[in-house]
XYZ file of C-alpha atoms in Angstrom:
383
model
C 24.501 -7.497 -9.161
C 21.374 -5.619 -10.183
C 20.502 -2.235 -8.689
C 16.794 -1.330 -8.663
C 15.887 2.307 -8.045
C 16.805 5.841 -8.964
C 19.642 5.886 -6.440
C 22.383 3.558 -7.608
C 25.670 2.632 -6.038
C 28.997 3.354 -7.685
C 29.535 1.365 -10.854
C 31.261 -1.906 -10.169
C 32.320 -4.661 -12.559
C 29.450 -7.055 -13.109
C 26.761 -4.629 -11.932
C 23.686 -3.938 -14.045
C 20.952 -1.371 -13.455
C 17.375 -2.507 -13.939
C 15.304 0.264 -15.510
C 11.779 0.033 -14.087
C 10.617 3.324 -15.615
C 11.219 6.695 -13.911
C 7.860 6.587 -12.139
C 8.114 3.165 -10.554
C 7.250 3.557 -6.849
C 10.464 1.907 -5.686
C 12.705 4.491 -7.336
C 13.071 6.744 -4.296
C 15.537 4.275 -2.819
C 17.644 1.292 -3.686
C 17.223 -2.456 -3.651
C 20.233 -4.509 -4.694
C 19.909 -8.063 -5.987
C 22.892 -10.389 -6.095
C 22.101 -12.912 -8.814
C 23.912 -15.941 -10.167
C 22.891 -16.490 -13.788
C 23.637 -19.506 -15.972
C 22.384 -19.822 -19.534
C 20.186 -16.760 -18.983
C 18.405 -18.393 -16.026
C 18.709 -17.286 -12.393
C 20.142 -20.053 -10.212
C 20.488 -18.062 -6.981
C 19.340 -14.690 -5.707
C 19.998 -12.632 -2.593
C 18.414 -9.318 -1.677
C 20.294 -6.412 -0.082
C 18.402 -3.512 1.470
C 19.343 -0.888 4.017
C 20.921 1.693 1.727
C 18.293 4.327 2.599
C 17.373 3.203 6.127
C 15.449 6.067 7.695
C 15.370 5.021 11.343
C 11.698 5.951 11.586
C 11.084 3.729 14.613
C 13.730 5.558 16.646
C 12.362 8.885 15.427
C 8.911 7.850 16.657
C 10.398 7.157 20.077
C 11.635 10.757 20.278
C 8.285 12.347 19.365
C 5.171 12.548 21.472
C 2.256 10.348 20.494
C 0.506 12.940 18.366
C 3.644 14.149 16.597
C 4.366 10.563 15.583
C 1.482 10.588 13.130
C 3.520 12.827 10.824
C 6.202 10.113 10.650
C 3.895 7.110 10.388
C 2.837 8.102 6.860
C 6.284 8.385 5.285
C 7.375 4.822 4.545
C 4.674 3.895 2.009
C 4.367 7.059 -0.047
C 1.508 5.654 -2.133
C -0.556 4.752 0.935
C 0.498 7.452 3.377
C -2.953 7.861 4.913
C -3.024 4.165 5.805
C 0.160 4.580 7.847
C -1.383 7.430 9.815
C -4.596 5.487 10.353
C -2.922 2.296 11.572
C -0.734 4.148 14.082
C -3.721 6.143 15.362
C -5.826 2.987 15.737
C -3.105 1.424 17.895
C -2.898 4.535 20.091
C -6.671 4.822 20.426
C -6.854 1.207 21.539
C -4.224 1.907 24.212
C -6.117 4.998 25.375
C -9.558 3.395 25.215
C -10.858 6.106 22.873
C -14.019 5.738 20.814
C -13.878 7.680 17.558
C -17.094 9.515 16.534
C -19.137 7.698 13.843
C -18.682 10.414 11.220
C -14.910 10.274 11.670
C -14.941 6.466 11.356
C -16.855 6.562 8.069
C -14.685 9.346 6.662
C -11.514 7.519 7.698
C -12.780 4.452 5.840
C -13.592 6.455 2.726
C -10.133 8.042 2.614
C -8.458 4.680 3.292
C -10.237 3.187 0.267
C -9.461 6.235 -1.872
C -5.816 5.722 -0.924
C -6.121 2.066 -1.935
C -7.416 3.156 -5.353
C -4.434 5.506 -5.813
C -1.944 2.783 -4.887
C -3.508 0.073 -7.058
C -3.833 2.352 -10.082
C -0.164 3.264 -9.747
C 0.999 -0.352 -9.966
C -1.482 -1.306 -12.693
C -0.464 1.730 -14.734
C 3.238 1.083 -14.270
C 3.334 -2.606 -15.077
C 3.295 -2.510 -18.929
C 6.517 -0.468 -18.828
C 8.300 -3.520 -17.453
C 7.484 -5.508 -20.592
C 8.932 -5.274 -24.061
C 6.591 -3.681 -26.641
C 7.212 -6.799 -28.714
C 5.784 -8.957 -25.908
C 2.511 -7.140 -25.329
C 0.592 -4.319 -26.948
C -0.961 -1.991 -24.365
C -3.077 0.806 -25.856
C -1.874 4.277 -24.956
C -5.464 5.243 -24.120
C -5.602 2.692 -21.301
C -2.378 3.975 -19.715
C -3.548 7.580 -20.049
C -6.902 6.646 -18.502
C -5.209 5.120 -15.456
C -2.959 8.159 -15.071
C -5.933 10.517 -15.306
C -8.024 8.556 -12.788
C -5.150 8.343 -10.334
C -4.555 12.073 -10.617
C -8.245 12.768 -9.997
C -8.152 10.616 -6.875
C -4.975 12.377 -5.751
C -6.642 15.756 -6.240
C -9.593 14.654 -4.097
C -7.171 13.683 -1.346
C -5.324 16.989 -1.673
C -8.572 18.993 -1.578
C -9.599 17.252 1.637
C -6.293 17.179 3.509
C -4.127 19.902 1.968
C -1.347 17.379 1.320
C -0.795 15.562 -1.973
C 1.685 12.958 -0.802
C 1.719 13.205 3.012
C -1.839 14.101 4.062
C -1.271 14.359 7.856
C -5.049 14.243 8.193
C -5.499 11.730 11.011
C -5.291 12.774 14.616
C -5.673 10.677 17.745
C -9.404 10.439 18.325
C -10.538 11.311 14.817
C -9.544 13.629 11.975
C -8.199 17.178 11.799
C -11.270 18.659 10.132
C -14.440 17.772 8.266
C -14.946 17.664 4.504
C -15.139 20.900 2.484
C -18.495 21.773 0.915
C -19.360 19.553 -2.044
C -16.451 17.151 -1.524
C -18.530 13.963 -1.252
C -20.302 14.899 -4.499
C -16.897 15.147 -6.176
C -16.061 11.698 -4.847
C -19.266 10.291 -6.339
C -18.404 11.834 -9.719
C -14.981 10.204 -9.500
C -16.308 6.701 -8.771
C -18.784 7.046 -11.645
C -15.975 8.035 -14.008
C -13.743 5.225 -12.727
C -16.421 2.618 -13.402
C -16.927 4.008 -16.886
C -13.208 3.645 -17.592
C -12.917 0.269 -15.840
C -12.919 -1.849 -19.047
C -9.733 -0.170 -20.279
C -7.845 -0.224 -16.970
C -5.036 -2.816 -17.209
C -6.360 -4.381 -20.449
C -3.223 -6.506 -20.665
C -4.775 -8.780 -18.025
C -7.283 -9.870 -20.713
C -4.611 -10.236 -23.376
C -3.928 -13.923 -24.250
C -0.320 -13.068 -25.089
C 0.225 -11.573 -21.646
C -1.364 -14.588 -19.959
C 0.827 -16.949 -21.953
C 3.985 -15.001 -21.094
C 3.343 -14.408 -17.386
C 1.354 -17.439 -16.239
C 3.516 -19.593 -14.006
C 6.177 -16.859 -13.732
C 7.438 -15.753 -10.321
C 5.462 -18.371 -8.432
C 5.156 -17.982 -4.665
C 3.718 -21.149 -3.153
C 1.298 -21.077 -0.234
C 3.916 -22.459 2.167
C 6.479 -19.930 0.975
C 3.998 -17.068 1.433
C 3.113 -18.199 4.952
C 6.765 -18.642 5.932
C 7.607 -15.086 4.848
C 4.511 -13.403 6.275
C 3.111 -12.397 2.891
C -0.143 -10.451 3.018
C -2.323 -8.251 0.853
C -2.541 -9.175 -2.827
C 0.774 -11.055 -2.679
C -0.450 -13.360 0.081
C -3.980 -13.748 -1.291
C -2.621 -14.720 -4.720
C -0.967 -17.696 -2.983
C -4.114 -18.812 -1.179
C -3.830 -16.868 2.104
C -7.442 -15.780 2.570
C -6.850 -12.990 5.085
C -8.092 -9.401 4.982
C -8.157 -7.469 8.254
C -10.995 -5.271 7.032
C -13.166 -8.400 7.066
C -11.439 -10.569 9.702
C -10.590 -7.932 12.327
C -12.720 -4.950 11.269
C -11.838 -1.413 12.340
C -13.198 2.042 11.508
C -16.508 1.421 9.635
C -15.549 -1.894 8.040
C -17.819 -3.938 10.308
C -20.812 -2.287 8.636
C -19.282 -2.809 5.191
C -18.724 -6.556 5.479
C -21.758 -7.452 3.295
C -20.149 -5.768 0.272
C -16.487 -6.382 1.142
C -15.363 -9.041 -1.320
C -11.887 -10.510 -0.849
C -10.488 -11.894 -4.140
C -8.009 -14.737 -3.724
C -6.092 -17.125 -5.953
C -3.957 -20.236 -5.773
C -1.396 -19.957 -8.588
C 0.780 -17.358 -6.816
C 2.200 -16.052 -10.093
C 2.508 -12.647 -11.758
C -0.888 -12.866 -13.487
C -2.734 -13.785 -10.283
C -1.163 -11.026 -8.204
C -2.014 -8.355 -10.767
C -5.538 -9.701 -11.264
C -6.193 -9.479 -7.536
C -5.287 -5.804 -7.231
C -7.368 -5.142 -10.344
C -10.359 -6.804 -8.641
C -9.616 -5.010 -5.377
C -9.912 -1.737 -7.267
C -13.563 -2.499 -8.063
C -14.228 -3.459 -4.429
C -12.692 -0.183 -3.209
C -14.999 1.825 -5.476
C -18.037 0.010 -4.035
C -16.869 0.717 -0.484
C -16.288 4.395 -1.287
C -19.832 4.759 -2.633
C -21.314 3.203 0.504
C -19.229 5.545 2.682
C -20.494 8.555 0.700
C -24.103 7.416 1.211
C -23.546 7.147 4.957
C -21.707 10.453 5.310
C -24.364 12.404 3.421
C -26.895 11.538 6.123
C -24.591 11.543 9.140
C -23.810 14.628 11.212
C -21.748 14.946 14.336
C -18.232 15.673 15.578
C -15.179 14.673 13.604
C -12.831 14.140 16.550
C -12.597 13.721 20.320
C -11.271 16.623 22.443
C -7.974 15.644 24.029
C -5.760 17.198 26.711
C -2.808 19.272 25.594
C -0.424 16.631 26.930
C -1.273 13.094 25.879
C 0.131 10.198 27.906
C -0.598 6.578 27.056
C -0.936 4.171 29.995
C 1.902 1.774 30.718
C 1.830 -1.415 28.722
C 2.538 -3.158 25.435
C 0.104 -2.967 22.581
C 0.073 -4.302 19.025
C -2.344 -2.864 16.486
C -2.730 -3.632 12.801
C -4.587 -2.544 9.694
C -4.985 -3.555 6.052
C -2.863 -1.131 4.019
C -2.954 -1.155 0.189
C 0.159 -3.361 0.170
C -0.871 -5.730 2.966
C -0.883 -5.933 6.757
C 0.686 -3.003 8.574
C 1.507 -3.669 12.229
C 2.341 -1.237 15.031
C 3.964 -2.421 18.259
C 3.947 0.359 20.866
C 5.442 0.071 24.340
C 4.518 2.846 26.780
C 5.954 3.658 30.194
C 3.299 6.252 30.883
C 5.283 9.150 29.397
C 4.493 11.615 26.599
C 6.609 9.614 24.172
C 6.576 5.851 23.479
C 9.403 3.864 25.027
C 9.558 1.518 22.050
C 7.982 1.444 18.589
C 8.274 -1.331 16.022
C 6.605 -1.246 12.612
C 5.620 -4.286 10.577
C 5.479 -3.247 6.924
C 4.357 -5.543 4.079
C 7.139 -4.635 1.634
C 9.746 -5.776 4.182
C 8.196 -9.243 4.106
C 7.709 -9.276 0.348
C 11.156 -8.081 -0.708
C 12.753 -11.202 0.767
C 10.486 -13.356 -1.401
C 12.552 -12.250 -4.397
C 15.367 -14.524 -3.232
C 13.013 -17.481 -3.693
C 10.599 -16.732 -6.525
C 13.393 -15.588 -8.880
C 15.291 -18.865 -8.750
C 14.808 -20.840 -11.953
C 13.350 -17.892 -13.867
C 14.655 -16.519 -17.149
C 16.515 -13.250 -16.611
C 14.054 -11.419 -18.891
C 11.307 -11.999 -16.301
C 13.185 -10.158 -13.552
C 11.390 -6.834 -14.136
C 7.841 -8.248 -14.282
C 8.383 -10.329 -11.128
C 9.724 -7.372 -9.151
C 6.844 -5.217 -10.377
C 4.245 -7.822 -9.370
C 5.363 -7.868 -5.723
C 4.286 -4.222 -5.284
C 7.378 -3.272 -3.301
C 7.966 0.286 -2.157
C 11.505 0.829 -0.946
C 10.617 3.092 1.976
C 8.125 0.491 3.184
C 10.879 -2.143 3.141
C 13.675 0.137 4.331
C 11.853 2.209 6.912
């Protein structure tokens, strides 16, 4: 048995603990793998989750619709804003609300800034899962990624007041407008990020890395479809789906001309990492276009709502493209202040089960890189 995460179960005979670096995004919970290994190769794998189950769906059913936004951002702690946004979009569709244009463009900007934070985290982390003898990653490149991610995090904190849980979205818009000079700071950030781009994840250009990781942890197209893979994991296996392009929300309809969707066919570690690296460049382009629009766009940032918000009776399913993949929100209303039923569809829940398939046949030394390339966050899987 292999325990992944900072929280580990009591030591048991035959249990190993996989060290994925103290800052790996899964380390706030626990994933347990039950592996059968012969001659250093994995012949079977089963995934156990549920050790930190938070019951967020039942908590959402005991909060009114607006209070629920504070819970919708807590399962993916690298993409918290995206959780708020997806839940709000589902509610606004139920209520028939049109969000003001300035709020739509600002929502899109913050969603892409959140995507940058999430992608930089995984790209920065990944070299720690490899032996220094396998690949040489310059310290300057890791430090550059850390610095850029921190700058993006500071921009988010300046705007929302929250570093991890922004709680910035409200039904019908956003809590408040940007502080003076904030969009200029964003432009400075994107300029700096492009300048540092050549040394972000340089291992992807390293022939040694390509030789080691090509063909490792393969997820076939059929396997990805069967497990509902999405985001970079699904696109690396040939699933050409991105809700920002295919079912646009917020301001993405206007951004379609510059919204590139990188895909691949190999479905291996190298392809998955290369896709989020390419998505980072796309996010920076989208952020710049949002800044250009916001600088010439005035107007309200939200829609006035009654003190008591009741959604009409019915069943509604909304979705959005989070940094990790498709986030879905099933809401059932009986016309009360609180939802009768809430069900979340989170990408890590779909992806964590892929470990039981893509690990089989692999050398045990590739366990860490494969886990790291699926971009799993425990709270997102174990909500």
